[in-house]
Amino acid sequence: MEDYEPAESDSSRIGLTLETYILEGMLGRREARGYFTSLLNQLALAAKMITSRVRRAGLVNVLGTTGDTNATGDVVQKLDQEAHETLLRVLGRRNHCAAAASEEEEDIRVLSTAQSAQYLVVFDPLDGSSNIDVNISIGTIFGVYRKDHDGPATQADFLKPGRELQAAGYVIYGSSTQFVITTGGSVHGFTYDPSVGEFLLSHENIRVPVHHATYSINEGNAGRWAPGVKRWNEWVKEENPTQGRPYSSRYVGTLVADAHRTLLRGGLFAYPADAKNPEGKLRLLYEANPFAFIFEAAGGVATTGQARILDLQPTTLHQKVPLILGSKRNVAEFLRFTDEP
Ligand code: AHM
Ligand code: MG
């Protein structure tokens, strides 16, 4: 989807609305019918609706759990459930989204069988659930695929490698709300201005720095890591000023927040396999693939430690995968240790 990029790119574009950016992308493609544009706009609308709820959490009755567990056994928070329902409701309008797969639902949800419904959306409606009730950054992650046949969408349609994504992005509900998106070319960030009610271009053409002396991993799992991960972890903490070590540790426990910082500042984020989570903890469809697509588009790397994330052939909707994301040099350092016999 490289050709989805608007034609020109200069600093005068700062302040452009997300809607105009999306529309310009469509206008740049002669064959575009507006379906993809409409779908991206619906995602932006859902983001606005979710941010308005997140910003009032604590005032309205949305904190706490629903009492249920989701497809992977996690406790469902009320805000998780609201975000999930908002996305399904909004994507269900306009007949451009054939079906959606959500981290919060066992099976796919068919949303339209209209001829115009040519896209499939995967999402983690509210990432960082354990941080919701303590007012720490949370987010929404999404990916868009094309449905490549005329019949109704099936679960098998979602089992595509991440390299087939048509767009991926996330929304971070942090000190401000930002919407970061790529269609495979440049990665752009838009900051929500609540007084205008729009996402405005604030981070144009994000590139992951080649290296940064920061690492992000749940060190509480250290006793369960493979020997290579342990050796890397000792190395990043060694006193070696000429080589810029020790590195700083930063871990929020919300993938969206840890990955967002890594995208802007550089460094490494890792949720590797461990003795308790032999497949890792993060989900391939809803978390790893969208972030891998974004990181590669921004000049970074995304790997399981053995394979490129975007080349993995999913076998089930909710499968988990080890995830290492970050700057080229930081990831190469990590792999130097984990590749050792
Ligand atoms: P969630 O999607 O249910 O919120 O879980 C995923 C979260 C990620 O945001 C984060 O990177 C990870 O789980 C943190 O896990 P841990 O608490 O084991 O460090
Ligand atoms: Mg998540």
CSV table of C-alpha atoms and ligand atoms in Angstrom, one decimal:
chain,number,residue,atom,x,y,z
A,1,MET,CA,0.0,0.0,0.0
A,2,GLU,CA,3.0,2.3,-0.5
A,3,ASP,CA,0.9,4.2,-3.0
A,4,TYR,CA,-1.5,5.2,-0.3
A,5,GLU,CA,0.9,7.8,0.9
A,6,PRO,CA,-0.1,11.4,0.2
A,7,ALA,CA,2.0,12.9,-2.6
A,8,GLU,CA,4.0,15.6,-0.7
A,9,SER,CA,5.6,15.5,2.7
A,10,ASP,CA,6.9,18.7,4.3
A,11,SER,CA,6.7,20.3,7.7
A,12,SER,CA,3.8,22.5,6.6
A,13,ARG,CA,1.7,19.4,7.0
A,14,ILE,CA,2.0,19.5,10.8
A,15,GLY,CA,-1.5,20.2,12.1
A,16,LEU,CA,-3.2,18.4,9.2
A,17,THR,CA,-6.2,16.4,10.5
A,18,LEU,CA,-6.2,12.6,10.4
A,19,GLU,CA,-9.3,12.6,8.3
A,20,THR,CA,-7.6,14.9,5.6
A,21,TYR,CA,-4.5,12.7,5.7
A,22,ILE,CA,-6.6,9.6,5.1
A,23,LEU,CA,-8.6,11.3,2.4
A,24,GLU,CA,-5.4,12.6,0.6
A,25,GLY,CA,-4.2,9.0,0.6
A,26,MET,CA,-7.3,7.9,-1.3
A,27,LEU,CA,-7.2,10.9,-3.7
A,28,GLY,CA,-3.6,9.8,-4.6
A,29,ARG,CA,-4.9,6.5,-5.9
A,30,ARG,CA,-6.8,6.6,-9.1
A,31,GLU,CA,-8.6,3.3,-8.6
A,32,ALA,CA,-9.6,4.0,-5.0
A,33,ARG,CA,-13.3,3.6,-4.3
A,34,GLY,CA,-13.2,5.1,-0.8
A,35,TYR,CA,-13.8,1.8,1.1
A,36,PHE,CA,-10.4,1.7,2.7
A,37,THR,CA,-10.6,5.5,3.5
A,38,SER,CA,-14.0,5.0,5.1
A,39,LEU,CA,-12.8,2.1,7.2
A,40,LEU,CA,-9.8,4.1,8.5
A,41,ASN,CA,-12.1,7.0,9.3
A,42,GLN,CA,-14.3,4.6,11.3
A,43,LEU,CA,-11.3,3.4,13.3
A,44,ALA,CA,-10.4,7.1,14.0
A,45,LEU,CA,-14.0,7.6,15.2
A,46,ALA,CA,-13.9,4.6,17.5
A,47,ALA,CA,-10.7,6.0,18.9
A,48,LYS,CA,-12.4,9.3,19.7
A,49,MET,CA,-15.2,7.5,21.4
A,50,ILE,CA,-12.9,5.3,23.4
A,51,THR,CA,-10.7,8.2,24.5
A,52,SER,CA,-13.7,10.1,25.8
A,53,ARG,CA,-14.6,7.1,28.0
A,54,VAL,CA,-11.0,6.6,29.1
A,55,ARG,CA,-10.6,10.2,30.0
A,56,ARG,CA,-13.6,10.0,32.3
A,57,ALA,CA,-12.7,6.7,33.9
A,58,GLY,CA,-13.2,7.1,37.6
A,59,LEU,CA,-16.1,9.6,37.1
A,60,VAL,CA,-18.4,7.2,35.2
A,61,ASN,CA,-18.8,3.6,36.2
A,62,VAL,CA,-16.3,2.0,33.9
A,63,LEU,CA,-13.5,0.9,36.3
A,64,GLY,CA,-13.2,-2.6,37.6
A,65,THR,CA,-13.9,-6.0,36.1
A,66,THR,CA,-17.0,-7.5,34.4
A,67,GLY,CA,-16.5,-10.8,36.2
A,68,ASP,CA,-15.7,-12.6,33.0
A,69,THR,CA,-12.5,-14.0,31.4
A,70,ASN,CA,-11.6,-13.6,27.7
A,71,ALA,CA,-10.5,-16.1,25.1
A,72,THR,CA,-7.0,-16.4,26.6
A,73,GLY,CA,-8.2,-16.6,30.2
A,74,ASP,CA,-7.5,-13.0,31.2
A,75,VAL,CA,-9.9,-11.2,33.5
A,76,VAL,CA,-12.1,-8.8,31.4
A,77,GLN,CA,-12.2,-5.2,32.6
A,78,LYS,CA,-15.3,-3.1,32.0
A,79,LEU,CA,-13.4,-0.6,29.9
A,80,ASP,CA,-12.0,-3.5,27.8
A,81,GLN,CA,-15.5,-4.6,27.1
A,82,GLU,CA,-16.7,-1.1,26.3
A,83,ALA,CA,-13.8,-0.6,23.9
A,84,HIS,CA,-14.5,-3.9,22.2
A,85,GLU,CA,-18.2,-3.2,21.8
A,86,THR,CA,-17.5,0.4,20.5
A,87,LEU,CA,-15.1,-0.9,17.8
A,88,LEU,CA,-17.5,-3.6,16.7
A,89,ARG,CA,-20.4,-1.1,16.6
A,90,VAL,CA,-18.5,1.5,14.6
A,91,LEU,CA,-16.9,-1.0,12.2
A,92,GLY,CA,-20.3,-2.6,11.7
A,93,ARG,CA,-21.6,0.6,10.0
A,94,ARG,CA,-21.0,1.6,6.4
A,95,ASN,CA,-20.5,-2.0,5.1
A,96,HIS,CA,-16.8,-1.8,4.5
A,97,CYS,CA,-15.6,-4.1,7.2
A,98,ALA,CA,-16.6,-7.7,6.5
A,99,ALA,CA,-15.5,-9.1,9.8
A,100,ALA,CA,-13.5,-8.4,12.9
A,101,ALA,CA,-11.4,-10.5,15.3
A,102,SER,CA,-10.9,-9.1,18.8
A,103,GLU,CA,-8.7,-10.2,21.6
A,104,GLU,CA,-11.8,-10.2,23.7
A,105,GLU,CA,-13.8,-12.6,21.7
A,106,GLU,CA,-13.3,-16.3,21.0
A,107,ASP,CA,-14.5,-16.3,17.4
A,108,ILE,CA,-14.6,-13.7,14.6
A,109,ARG,CA,-17.6,-11.4,14.3
A,110,VAL,CA,-19.1,-11.2,10.8
A,111,LEU,CA,-20.1,-7.5,10.4
A,112,SER,CA,-21.3,-7.3,6.7
A,113,THR,CA,-21.8,-9.6,3.7
A,114,ALA,CA,-22.2,-6.6,1.4
A,115,GLN,CA,-20.1,-6.6,-1.8
A,116,SER,CA,-18.4,-3.4,-0.5
A,117,ALA,CA,-17.3,-5.1,2.7
A,118,GLN,CA,-13.7,-6.0,1.5
A,119,TYR,CA,-11.7,-5.6,4.7
A,120,LEU,CA,-11.0,-7.5,7.8
A,121,VAL,CA,-10.0,-5.8,11.1
A,122,VAL,CA,-8.1,-7.4,14.0
A,123,PHE,CA,-7.8,-5.5,17.3
A,124,ASP,CA,-6.9,-5.5,20.9
A,125,PRO,CA,-9.5,-3.0,22.1
A,126,LEU,CA,-7.8,-2.0,25.3
A,127,ASP,CA,-4.2,-3.1,25.7
A,128,GLY,CA,-2.6,-2.9,29.2
A,129,SER,CA,-5.7,-4.0,31.1
A,130,SER,CA,-3.8,-4.3,34.4
A,131,ASN,CA,-3.0,-0.6,34.2
A,132,ILE,CA,-6.6,0.6,33.6
A,133,ASP,CA,-7.6,1.1,37.3
A,134,VAL,CA,-4.4,2.8,38.3
A,135,ASN,CA,-4.5,5.5,35.7
A,136,ILE,CA,-1.4,4.4,33.7
A,137,SER,CA,-1.2,4.6,29.9
A,138,ILE,CA,-3.3,2.1,28.0
A,139,GLY,CA,-4.0,1.7,24.3
A,140,THR,CA,-5.9,0.2,21.3
A,141,ILE,CA,-4.1,-1.8,18.6
A,142,PHE,CA,-5.5,-2.6,15.2
A,143,GLY,CA,-4.6,-4.2,11.9
A,144,VAL,CA,-6.4,-4.2,8.5
A,145,TYR,CA,-6.4,-7.0,6.0
A,146,ARG,CA,-8.1,-7.4,2.7
A,147,LYS,CA,-10.7,-10.1,2.3
A,148,ASP,CA,-9.5,-11.7,-0.9
A,149,HIS,CA,-12.7,-13.5,-2.0
A,150,ASP,CA,-16.4,-12.6,-2.6
A,151,GLY,CA,-18.1,-14.9,0.0
A,152,PRO,CA,-18.7,-14.1,3.6
A,153,ALA,CA,-15.6,-13.8,5.8
A,154,THR,CA,-14.5,-16.9,7.7
A,155,GLN,CA,-12.0,-17.5,10.5
A,156,ALA,CA,-9.5,-18.8,7.9
A,157,ASP,CA,-9.4,-15.4,6.2
A,158,PHE,CA,-7.8,-14.0,9.4
A,159,LEU,CA,-5.0,-16.5,9.4
A,160,LYS,CA,-2.7,-14.5,7.2
A,161,PRO,CA,0.9,-13.5,7.8
A,162,GLY,CA,1.4,-10.0,9.0
A,163,ARG,CA,3.2,-9.0,5.9
A,164,GLU,CA,-0.2,-9.0,4.2
A,165,LEU,CA,-1.5,-6.2,6.4
A,166,GLN,CA,-2.9,-3.2,4.5
A,167,ALA,CA,-2.6,-0.9,7.5
A,168,ALA,CA,-1.8,-1.1,11.2
A,169,GLY,CA,-1.8,1.4,14.0
A,170,TYR,CA,-2.5,2.0,17.6
A,171,VAL,CA,-4.0,4.6,19.9
A,172,ILE,CA,-2.2,5.5,23.1
A,173,TYR,CA,-4.2,7.0,25.9
A,174,GLY,CA,-1.3,8.6,27.6
A,175,SER,CA,-0.5,12.2,28.8
A,176,SER,CA,-2.3,13.0,25.5
A,177,THR,CA,-4.1,10.6,23.1
A,178,GLN,CA,-2.2,9.8,20.0
A,179,PHE,CA,-3.1,7.8,16.9
A,180,VAL,CA,-0.2,6.3,15.1
A,181,ILE,CA,-0.8,4.7,11.7
A,182,THR,CA,1.0,3.3,8.7
A,183,THR,CA,-0.1,1.7,5.5
A,184,GLY,CA,3.3,0.3,5.0
A,185,GLY,CA,5.1,3.4,3.8
A,186,SER,CA,5.7,6.2,6.3
A,187,VAL,CA,4.5,6.0,9.9
A,188,HIS,CA,2.7,9.1,11.2
A,189,GLY,CA,1.5,10.2,14.6
A,190,PHE,CA,-1.6,12.4,15.2
A,191,THR,CA,-2.3,14.0,18.6
A,192,TYR,CA,-5.9,14.4,19.7
A,193,ASP,CA,-7.0,18.0,20.4
A,194,PRO,CA,-10.1,17.7,22.5
A,195,SER,CA,-11.0,21.3,22.0
A,196,VAL,CA,-11.2,20.7,18.2
A,197,GLY,CA,-12.3,17.1,18.5
A,198,GLU,CA,-9.8,16.0,15.9
A,199,PHE,CA,-6.5,14.1,15.6
A,200,LEU,CA,-3.9,16.5,14.3
A,201,LEU,CA,-0.6,15.5,12.7
A,202,SER,CA,2.1,16.0,15.3
A,203,HIS,CA,4.7,13.3,14.5
A,204,GLU,CA,5.4,13.1,10.8
A,205,ASN,CA,7.4,10.3,9.3
A,206,ILE,CA,8.5,8.6,12.5
A,207,ARG,CA,11.8,6.7,12.2
A,208,VAL,CA,13.1,4.4,15.0
A,209,PRO,CA,16.6,5.5,16.0
A,210,VAL,CA,19.2,3.0,15.2
A,211,HIS,CA,20.2,2.5,18.8
A,212,HIS,CA,19.3,3.7,22.3
A,213,ALA,CA,20.6,2.7,25.6
A,214,THR,CA,17.2,1.5,27.0
A,215,TYR,CA,15.7,-1.9,27.4
A,216,SER,CA,12.1,-2.8,28.3
A,217,ILE,CA,11.3,-6.3,29.7
A,218,ASN,CA,9.5,-7.7,32.7
A,219,GLU,CA,12.5,-8.5,34.8
A,220,GLY,CA,10.3,-10.3,37.3
A,221,ASN,CA,10.3,-13.2,34.9
A,222,ALA,CA,14.2,-13.4,34.8
A,223,GLY,CA,14.3,-16.8,36.7
A,224,ARG,CA,12.2,-18.3,33.9
A,225,TRP,CA,14.1,-17.0,30.9
A,226,ALA,CA,16.3,-19.1,28.6
A,227,PRO,CA,20.1,-18.8,29.3
A,228,GLY,CA,20.7,-16.5,26.3
A,229,VAL,CA,18.1,-13.9,27.5
A,230,LYS,CA,19.7,-14.0,31.0
A,231,ARG,CA,23.2,-13.4,29.6
A,232,TRP,CA,21.9,-10.4,27.5
A,233,ASN,CA,20.1,-9.0,30.6
A,234,GLU,CA,23.4,-9.2,32.6
A,235,TRP,CA,25.3,-7.6,29.8
A,236,VAL,CA,22.9,-4.6,29.5
A,237,LYS,CA,23.4,-3.9,33.2
A,238,GLU,CA,27.2,-4.2,33.2
A,239,GLU,CA,29.2,-1.2,34.1
A,240,ASN,CA,31.0,-0.2,30.8
A,241,PRO,CA,30.9,3.6,30.3
A,242,THR,CA,33.0,3.4,27.0
A,243,GLN,CA,30.3,1.2,25.5
A,244,GLY,CA,27.5,3.2,27.1
A,245,ARG,CA,26.4,0.6,29.6
A,246,PRO,CA,24.5,0.0,31.8
A,247,TYR,CA,21.4,0.7,29.8
A,248,SER,CA,18.3,2.3,31.5
A,249,SER,CA,15.4,0.1,32.2
A,250,ARG,CA,11.9,1.3,31.3
A,251,TYR,CA,8.8,-1.0,31.7
A,252,VAL,CA,5.2,0.2,31.9
A,253,GLY,CA,3.5,-3.2,31.4
A,254,THR,CA,1.3,-1.8,28.6
A,255,LEU,CA,2.7,-2.9,25.2
A,256,VAL,CA,1.3,0.2,23.5
A,257,ALA,CA,3.2,2.4,25.9
A,258,ASP,CA,6.5,0.5,25.9
A,259,ALA,CA,6.4,0.1,22.2
A,260,HIS,CA,5.5,3.7,21.6
A,261,ARG,CA,8.4,4.9,23.7
A,262,THR,CA,10.7,2.5,21.8
A,263,LEU,CA,9.4,3.7,18.5
A,264,LEU,CA,10.1,7.3,19.3
A,265,ARG,CA,13.3,7.0,21.3
A,266,GLY,CA,14.8,3.7,20.2
A,267,GLY,CA,16.0,0.8,22.4
A,268,LEU,CA,14.5,-2.7,22.8
A,269,PHE,CA,11.2,-4.1,24.0
A,270,ALA,CA,11.1,-7.8,24.7
A,271,TYR,CA,8.5,-10.3,25.9
A,272,PRO,CA,10.4,-13.5,25.2
A,273,ALA,CA,9.3,-17.1,25.8
A,274,ASP,CA,9.8,-18.3,29.4
A,275,ALA,CA,9.2,-21.4,31.4
A,276,LYS,CA,5.7,-20.2,32.3
A,277,ASN,CA,4.8,-18.8,28.9
A,278,PRO,CA,6.7,-21.1,26.4
A,279,GLU,CA,5.0,-19.3,23.5
A,280,GLY,CA,5.5,-15.9,25.0
A,281,LYS,CA,2.6,-13.8,26.3
A,282,LEU,CA,1.6,-11.5,23.5
A,283,ARG,CA,-0.8,-12.3,20.8
A,284,LEU,CA,0.3,-12.6,17.2
A,285,LEU,CA,-2.8,-11.3,15.5
A,286,TYR,CA,-3.7,-8.4,17.8
A,287,GLU,CA,-0.4,-7.2,19.2
A,288,ALA,CA,2.7,-8.6,17.6
A,289,ASN,CA,1.8,-8.3,13.9
A,290,PRO,CA,0.5,-4.7,14.0
A,291,PHE,CA,3.5,-3.5,15.9
A,292,ALA,CA,5.9,-5.5,13.7
A,293,PHE,CA,4.3,-3.8,10.6
A,294,ILE,CA,4.7,-0.4,12.2
A,295,PHE,CA,8.3,-1.0,13.4
A,296,GLU,CA,9.5,-2.3,10.1
A,297,ALA,CA,7.9,0.6,8.3
A,298,ALA,CA,9.7,3.0,10.6
A,299,GLY,CA,13.1,1.3,10.0
A,300,GLY,CA,13.1,-1.0,13.1
A,301,VAL,CA,13.0,-4.7,13.6
A,302,ALA,CA,10.4,-7.2,15.0
A,303,THR,CA,11.3,-10.8,15.6
A,304,THR,CA,10.5,-13.8,17.7
A,305,GLY,CA,14.2,-14.3,18.3
A,306,GLN,CA,14.2,-17.0,15.6
A,307,ALA,CA,12.0,-15.6,12.8
A,308,ARG,CA,10.6,-12.4,11.4
A,309,ILE,CA,7.2,-11.7,13.0
A,310,LEU,CA,5.6,-10.7,9.7
A,311,ASP,CA,6.5,-14.0,8.1
A,312,LEU,CA,4.8,-16.2,10.7
A,313,GLN,CA,1.8,-18.2,9.4
A,314,PRO,CA,-0.9,-18.0,12.1
A,315,THR,CA,-2.6,-21.3,12.9
A,316,THR,CA,-5.2,-20.0,15.4
A,317,LEU,CA,-6.8,-16.6,16.2
A,318,HIS,CA,-5.5,-16.2,19.7
A,319,GLN,CA,-2.0,-17.7,19.3
A,320,LYS,CA,0.8,-16.2,21.4
A,321,VAL,CA,4.3,-15.4,20.2
A,322,PRO,CA,7.6,-14.2,21.7
A,323,LEU,CA,8.1,-10.6,20.7
A,324,ILE,CA,11.3,-8.6,20.4
A,325,LEU,CA,10.8,-5.1,18.9
A,326,GLY,CA,13.2,-2.2,18.5
A,327,SER,CA,16.1,-0.4,17.1
A,328,LYS,CA,18.2,-2.4,14.6
A,329,ARG,CA,21.4,-2.4,16.7
A,330,ASN,CA,19.6,-3.1,20.0
A,331,VAL,CA,17.9,-6.2,18.5
A,332,ALA,CA,21.2,-7.3,16.9
A,333,GLU,CA,22.8,-7.2,20.4
A,334,PHE,CA,19.9,-9.2,21.9
A,335,LEU,CA,20.2,-11.8,19.1
A,336,ARG,CA,24.0,-12.1,19.6
A,337,PHE,CA,23.3,-13.6,23.0
A,338,THR,CA,20.2,-15.6,22.3
A,339,ASP,CA,21.7,-17.1,19.1
A,340,GLU,CA,24.6,-18.5,21.1
A,341,PRO,CA,24.3,-22.3,21.7
B,1,AHM,P1,-3.7,-7.3,27.7
B,1,AHM,O1,-3.8,-7.1,26.2
B,1,AHM,O2,-4.6,-8.2,28.3
B,1,AHM,O3,-3.7,-6.0,28.4
B,1,AHM,O4,-2.2,-8.0,28.0
B,1,AHM,C1,-1.1,-7.6,27.3
B,1,AHM,C2,-0.1,-6.9,28.2
B,1,AHM,C3,0.8,-6.0,27.3
B,1,AHM,O5,0.2,-4.7,27.2
B,1,AHM,C4,2.1,-5.9,28.1
B,1,AHM,O6,3.2,-5.7,27.3
B,1,AHM,C5,2.1,-7.2,28.8
B,1,AHM,O7,0.8,-7.7,28.8
B,1,AHM,C6,2.6,-7.1,30.2
B,1,AHM,O8,2.6,-8.4,30.8
B,1,AHM,P2,3.3,-8.6,32.2
B,1,AHM,O9,2.4,-8.0,33.2
B,1,AHM,O10,3.4,-10.1,32.3
B,1,AHM,O11,4.6,-7.9,32.2
B,2,MG,MG,-2.9,-6.4,24.8
